[in-house]
Short mmCIF file of C-alpha atoms in Angstrom, two decimals:
data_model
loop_
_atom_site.label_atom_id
_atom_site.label_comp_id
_atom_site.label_asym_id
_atom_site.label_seq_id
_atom_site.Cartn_x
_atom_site.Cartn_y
_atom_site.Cartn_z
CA UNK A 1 -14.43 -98.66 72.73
CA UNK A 2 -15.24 -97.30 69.44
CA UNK A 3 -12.67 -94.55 69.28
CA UNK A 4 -10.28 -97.06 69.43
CA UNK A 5 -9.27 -96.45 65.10
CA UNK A 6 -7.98 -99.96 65.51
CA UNK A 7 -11.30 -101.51 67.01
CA UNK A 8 -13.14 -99.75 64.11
CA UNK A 9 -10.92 -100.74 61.35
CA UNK A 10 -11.14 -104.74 62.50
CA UNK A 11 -14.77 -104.51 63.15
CA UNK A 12 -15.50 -103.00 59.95
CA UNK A 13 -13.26 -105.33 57.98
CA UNK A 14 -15.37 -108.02 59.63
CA UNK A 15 -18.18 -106.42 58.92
CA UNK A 16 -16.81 -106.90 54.83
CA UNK A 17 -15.97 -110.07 55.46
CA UNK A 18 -19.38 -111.40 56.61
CA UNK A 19 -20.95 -109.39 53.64
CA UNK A 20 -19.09 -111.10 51.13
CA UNK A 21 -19.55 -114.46 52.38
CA UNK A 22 -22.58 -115.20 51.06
CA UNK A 23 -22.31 -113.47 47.86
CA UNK A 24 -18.89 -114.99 47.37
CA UNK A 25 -19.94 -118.61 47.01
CA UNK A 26 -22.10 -117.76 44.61
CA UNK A 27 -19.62 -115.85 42.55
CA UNK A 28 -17.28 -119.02 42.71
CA UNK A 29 -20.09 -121.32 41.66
CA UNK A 30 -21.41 -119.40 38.69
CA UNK A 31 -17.78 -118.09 37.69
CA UNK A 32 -18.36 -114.84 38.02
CA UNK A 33 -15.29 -113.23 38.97
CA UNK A 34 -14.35 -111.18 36.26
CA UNK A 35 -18.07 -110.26 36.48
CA UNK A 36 -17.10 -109.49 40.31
CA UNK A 37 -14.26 -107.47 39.21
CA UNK A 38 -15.83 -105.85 36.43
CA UNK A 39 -18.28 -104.27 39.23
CA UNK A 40 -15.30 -103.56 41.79
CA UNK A 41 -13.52 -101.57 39.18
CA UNK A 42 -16.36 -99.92 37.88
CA UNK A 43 -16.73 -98.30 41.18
CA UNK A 44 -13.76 -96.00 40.82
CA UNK A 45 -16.10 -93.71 38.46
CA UNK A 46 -18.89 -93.95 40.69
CA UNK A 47 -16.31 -91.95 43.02
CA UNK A 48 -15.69 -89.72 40.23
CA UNK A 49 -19.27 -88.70 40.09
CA UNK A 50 -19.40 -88.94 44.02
CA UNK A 51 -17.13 -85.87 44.16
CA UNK A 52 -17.99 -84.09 40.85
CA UNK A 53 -21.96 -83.95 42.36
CA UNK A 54 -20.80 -83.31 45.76
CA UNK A 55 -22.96 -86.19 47.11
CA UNK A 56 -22.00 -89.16 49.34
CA UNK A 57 -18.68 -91.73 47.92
CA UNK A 58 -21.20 -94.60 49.07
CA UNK A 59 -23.99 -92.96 46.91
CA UNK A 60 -22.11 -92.60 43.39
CA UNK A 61 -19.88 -96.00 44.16
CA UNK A 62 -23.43 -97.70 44.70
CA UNK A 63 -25.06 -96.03 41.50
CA UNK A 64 -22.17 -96.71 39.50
CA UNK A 65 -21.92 -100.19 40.50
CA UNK A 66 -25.25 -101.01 39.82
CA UNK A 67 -25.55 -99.57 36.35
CA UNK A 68 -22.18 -101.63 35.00
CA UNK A 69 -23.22 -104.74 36.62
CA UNK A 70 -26.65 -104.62 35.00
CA UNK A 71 -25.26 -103.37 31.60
CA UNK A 72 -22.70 -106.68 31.49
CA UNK A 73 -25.23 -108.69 32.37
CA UNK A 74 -27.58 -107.35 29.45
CA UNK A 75 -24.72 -107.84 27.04
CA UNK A 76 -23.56 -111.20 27.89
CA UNK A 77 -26.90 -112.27 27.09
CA UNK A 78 -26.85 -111.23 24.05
CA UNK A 79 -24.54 -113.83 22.10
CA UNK A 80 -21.32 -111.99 23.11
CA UNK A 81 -18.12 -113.64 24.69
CA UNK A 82 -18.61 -113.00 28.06
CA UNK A 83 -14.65 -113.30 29.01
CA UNK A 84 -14.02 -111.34 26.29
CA UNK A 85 -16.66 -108.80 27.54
CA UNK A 86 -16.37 -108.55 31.01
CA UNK A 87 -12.41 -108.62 30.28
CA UNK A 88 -12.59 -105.65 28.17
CA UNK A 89 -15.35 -103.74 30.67
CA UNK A 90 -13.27 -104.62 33.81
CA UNK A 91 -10.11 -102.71 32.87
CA UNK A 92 -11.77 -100.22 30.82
CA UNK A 93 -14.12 -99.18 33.94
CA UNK A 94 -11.01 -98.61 36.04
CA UNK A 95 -9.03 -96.76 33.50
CA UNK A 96 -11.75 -94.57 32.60
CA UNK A 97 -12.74 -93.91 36.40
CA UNK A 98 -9.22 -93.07 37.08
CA UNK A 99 -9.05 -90.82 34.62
CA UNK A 100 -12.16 -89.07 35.92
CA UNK A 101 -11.12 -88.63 39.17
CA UNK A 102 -7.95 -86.64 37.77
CA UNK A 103 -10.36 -84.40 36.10
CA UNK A 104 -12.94 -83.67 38.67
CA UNK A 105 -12.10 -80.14 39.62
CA UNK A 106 -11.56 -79.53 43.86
CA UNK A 107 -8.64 -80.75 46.08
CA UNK A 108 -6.76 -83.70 44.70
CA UNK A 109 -7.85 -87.01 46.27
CA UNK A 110 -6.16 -90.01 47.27
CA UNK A 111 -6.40 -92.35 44.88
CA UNK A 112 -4.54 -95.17 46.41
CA UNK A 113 -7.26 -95.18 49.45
CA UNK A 114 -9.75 -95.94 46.94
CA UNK A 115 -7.72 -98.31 44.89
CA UNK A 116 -6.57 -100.24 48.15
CA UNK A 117 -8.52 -99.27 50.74
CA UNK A 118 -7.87 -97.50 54.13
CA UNK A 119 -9.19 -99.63 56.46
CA UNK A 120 -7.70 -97.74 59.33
CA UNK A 121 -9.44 -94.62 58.44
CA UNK A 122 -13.14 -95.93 59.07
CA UNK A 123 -14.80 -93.66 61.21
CA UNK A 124 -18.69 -95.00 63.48
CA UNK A 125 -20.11 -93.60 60.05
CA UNK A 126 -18.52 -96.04 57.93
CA UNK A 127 -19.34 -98.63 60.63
CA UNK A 128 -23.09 -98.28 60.49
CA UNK A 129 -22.82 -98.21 56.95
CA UNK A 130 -21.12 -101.53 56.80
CA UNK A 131 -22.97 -103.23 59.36
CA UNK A 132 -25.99 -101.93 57.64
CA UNK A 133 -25.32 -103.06 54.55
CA UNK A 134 -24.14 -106.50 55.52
CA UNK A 135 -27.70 -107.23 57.36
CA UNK A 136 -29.08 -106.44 54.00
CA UNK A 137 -27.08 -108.37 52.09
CA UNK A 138 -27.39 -111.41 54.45
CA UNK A 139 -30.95 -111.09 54.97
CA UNK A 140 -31.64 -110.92 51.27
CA UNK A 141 -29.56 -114.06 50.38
CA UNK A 142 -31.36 -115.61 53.59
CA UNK A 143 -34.84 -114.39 51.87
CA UNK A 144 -34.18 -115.73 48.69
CA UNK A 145 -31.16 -118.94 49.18
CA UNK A 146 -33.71 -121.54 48.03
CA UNK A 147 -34.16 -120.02 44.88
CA UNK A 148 -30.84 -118.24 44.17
CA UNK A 149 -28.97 -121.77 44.96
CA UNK A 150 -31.63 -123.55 42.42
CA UNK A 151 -30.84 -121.42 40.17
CA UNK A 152 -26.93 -121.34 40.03
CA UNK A 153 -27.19 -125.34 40.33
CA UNK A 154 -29.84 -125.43 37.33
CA UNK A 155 -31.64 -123.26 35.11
CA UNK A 156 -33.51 -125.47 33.49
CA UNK A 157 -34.71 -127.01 36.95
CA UNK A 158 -35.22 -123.21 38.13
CA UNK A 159 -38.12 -122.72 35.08
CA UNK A 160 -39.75 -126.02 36.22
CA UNK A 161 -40.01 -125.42 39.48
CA UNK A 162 -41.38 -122.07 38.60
CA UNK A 163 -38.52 -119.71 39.42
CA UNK A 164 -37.13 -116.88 36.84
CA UNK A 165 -33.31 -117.96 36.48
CA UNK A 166 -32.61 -113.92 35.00
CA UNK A 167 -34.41 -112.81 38.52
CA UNK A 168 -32.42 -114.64 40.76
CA UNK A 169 -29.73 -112.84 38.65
CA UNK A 170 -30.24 -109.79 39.28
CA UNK A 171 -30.98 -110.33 43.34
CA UNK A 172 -27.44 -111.44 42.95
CA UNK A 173 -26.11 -108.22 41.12
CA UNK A 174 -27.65 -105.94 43.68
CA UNK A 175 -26.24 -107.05 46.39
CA UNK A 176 -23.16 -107.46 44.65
CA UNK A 177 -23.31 -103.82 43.86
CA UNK A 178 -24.15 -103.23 47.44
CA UNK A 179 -21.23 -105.16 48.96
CA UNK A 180 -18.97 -102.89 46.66
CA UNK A 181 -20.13 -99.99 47.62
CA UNK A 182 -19.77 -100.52 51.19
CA UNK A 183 -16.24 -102.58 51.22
CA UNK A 184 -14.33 -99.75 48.78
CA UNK A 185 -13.08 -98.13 52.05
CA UNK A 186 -11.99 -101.00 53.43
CA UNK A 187 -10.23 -103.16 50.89
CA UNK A 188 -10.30 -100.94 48.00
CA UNK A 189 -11.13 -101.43 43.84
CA UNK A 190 -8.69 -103.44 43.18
CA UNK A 191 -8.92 -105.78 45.76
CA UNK A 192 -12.51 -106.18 46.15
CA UNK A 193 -12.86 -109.47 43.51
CA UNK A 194 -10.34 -111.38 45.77
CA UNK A 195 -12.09 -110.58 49.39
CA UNK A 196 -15.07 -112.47 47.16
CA UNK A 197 -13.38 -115.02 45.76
CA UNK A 198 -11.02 -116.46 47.94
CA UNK A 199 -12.54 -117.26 51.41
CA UNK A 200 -14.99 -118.87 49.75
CA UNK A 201 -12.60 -120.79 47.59
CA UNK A 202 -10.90 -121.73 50.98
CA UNK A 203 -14.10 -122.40 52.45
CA UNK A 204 -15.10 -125.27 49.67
CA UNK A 205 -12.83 -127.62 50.40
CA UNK A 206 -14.27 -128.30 54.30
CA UNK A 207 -17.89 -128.02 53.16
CA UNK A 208 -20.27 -130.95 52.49
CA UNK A 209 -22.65 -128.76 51.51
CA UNK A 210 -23.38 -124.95 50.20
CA UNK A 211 -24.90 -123.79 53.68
CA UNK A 212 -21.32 -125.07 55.45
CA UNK A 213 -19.31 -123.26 52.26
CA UNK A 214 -20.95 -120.02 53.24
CA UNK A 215 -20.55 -120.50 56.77
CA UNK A 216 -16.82 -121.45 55.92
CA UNK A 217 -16.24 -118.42 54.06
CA UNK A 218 -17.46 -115.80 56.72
CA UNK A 219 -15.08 -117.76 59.18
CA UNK A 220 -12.60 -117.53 56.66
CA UNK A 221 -13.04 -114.09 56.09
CA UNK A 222 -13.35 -113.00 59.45
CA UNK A 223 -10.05 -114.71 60.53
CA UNK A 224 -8.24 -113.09 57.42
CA UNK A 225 -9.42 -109.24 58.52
CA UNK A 226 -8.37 -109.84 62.18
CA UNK A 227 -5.02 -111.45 61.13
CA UNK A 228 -4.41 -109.46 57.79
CA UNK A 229 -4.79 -105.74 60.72
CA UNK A 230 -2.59 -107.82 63.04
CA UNK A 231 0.15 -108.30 60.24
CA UNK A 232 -0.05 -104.66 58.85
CA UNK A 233 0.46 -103.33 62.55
CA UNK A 234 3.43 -105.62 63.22
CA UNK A 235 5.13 -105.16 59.76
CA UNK A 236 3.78 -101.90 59.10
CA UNK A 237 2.32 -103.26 55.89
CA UNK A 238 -0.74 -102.20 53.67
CA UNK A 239 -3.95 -103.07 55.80
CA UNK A 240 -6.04 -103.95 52.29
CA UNK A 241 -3.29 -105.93 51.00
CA UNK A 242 -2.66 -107.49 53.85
CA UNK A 243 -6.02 -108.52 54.51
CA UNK A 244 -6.22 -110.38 50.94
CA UNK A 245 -2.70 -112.17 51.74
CA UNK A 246 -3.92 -113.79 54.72
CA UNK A 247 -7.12 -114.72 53.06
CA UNK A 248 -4.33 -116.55 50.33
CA UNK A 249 -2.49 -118.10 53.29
CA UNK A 250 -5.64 -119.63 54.39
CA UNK A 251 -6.79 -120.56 51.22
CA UNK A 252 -3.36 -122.27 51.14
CA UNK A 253 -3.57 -124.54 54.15
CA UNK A 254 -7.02 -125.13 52.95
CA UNK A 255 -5.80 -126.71 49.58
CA UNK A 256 -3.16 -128.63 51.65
CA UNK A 257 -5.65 -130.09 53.66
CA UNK A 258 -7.60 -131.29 50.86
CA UNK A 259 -4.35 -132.66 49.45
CA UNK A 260 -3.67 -134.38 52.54
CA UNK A 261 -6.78 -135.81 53.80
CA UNK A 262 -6.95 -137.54 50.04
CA UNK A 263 -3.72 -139.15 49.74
#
């Protein structure tokens, strides 16, 4: 079944999906997406180094990754505008990791797969990778949801009750680093933010509370990689891009809904 490239490419954009979920809610509730972005882009120069070192893409993207998420996090705490900053580090990170891939010496590599993604391309490699990471991600937001959802909700109620707010923080930007490393391939740099952002943005509108959001957003998620592959095969579309629109269109309906059920 598995050398079916289509089979591969929807069960590892599922495989994305499900790993984002979880982190994704958080991201909307702490407005983090430029933070989320930030990261994405930032990854783009961990492929630089990936190739320059001749190691694993997963292995620099996840390095990379790591080290700009915990360097914007140092800063922002540190009196500085954090729009501002993570603005500034969030385009800078691309354009500078761009500009390192051009110069890394060796065959000249396809930036637009890393940019966009190529879904299609995902080999049983890339599979175990994604499933892998996604059991890690979910299993560490399963380990620590008690404390990571007091601490989005309130800081102050996170110190009394004996939890480290900055902690919690930095679970988050781990797996956050993780999740980029292993969704580059599918949805690429550029597009990794939204595959956060918006299923769980759908996803809030039919929750009553944060255990149903997350729940919402993997369904979300899921449904937008099976019918975002469906659309690029019958349009012959962009499978990244295409994934992210019909994560929109259900975000859409979603709003609607909401619109609806209030009037």
């Amino acid at each position: 079944m598995l050398d079916d490239f289509l089979v591969r490419a929807a069960l590892g954009a599922v495989g994305v999906a499900l790993a984002a979920a979880p982190l994704g809610v958080f991201v909307v509730w702490r407005r983090m997406a430029y933070f989320g972005d930030a990261t994405a882009h930032a990854s783009i120069l961990g492929v630089a180094l990936a190739l320059a070192l001749s190691v694993p893409i997963f292995v620099g993207t996840l390095s990379i990754a790591l080290a700009m998420a915990f360097i914007v996090a140092r800063l922002t705490g540190r009196g500085m505008g954090a729009d501002m900053l993570l603005g500034v580090s969030s385009h800078a990170a691309l354009a500078i990791g761009l500009v390192a891939v051009a110069m890394v010496d060796g065959p000249r590599v396809d930036l637009e797969a890393f940019l966009f993604g190529d879904v299609l391309a995902v080999g049983k490699s890339d599979l175990a990778l994604i499933w892998g990471g996604a059991a890690f991600v979910g299993g560490l937001v399963a380990w620590r949801w008690q404390k990571l959802l007091t601490a989005t909700l309130s800081p102050d109620l996170a110190w009394a009750s004996g939890i480290n707010p900055e902690r919690e923080k930095q679970v988050l930007m781990i797996a956050l680093a993780l999740v980029v490393a292993v969704a580059i391939k599918i949805v690429g740099a550029i597009l990794i933010g939204a595959l956060l952002i918006i299923p769980a943005a759908a996803a809030r509108p039919l929750a009553r509370t944060p255990e149903q959001m997350v729940i919402g957003a993997a369904v979300v998620g899921s449904l937008a990689a099976i019918s975002g592959l469906w659309g690029a095969w019958i349009f012959d579309t962009p499978a990244g891009p295409s994934i992210v629109c019909s994560a929109a269109i259900f975000f859409v309906i979603t709003m609607l809904f909401r619109g609806m059920r209030r009037g």
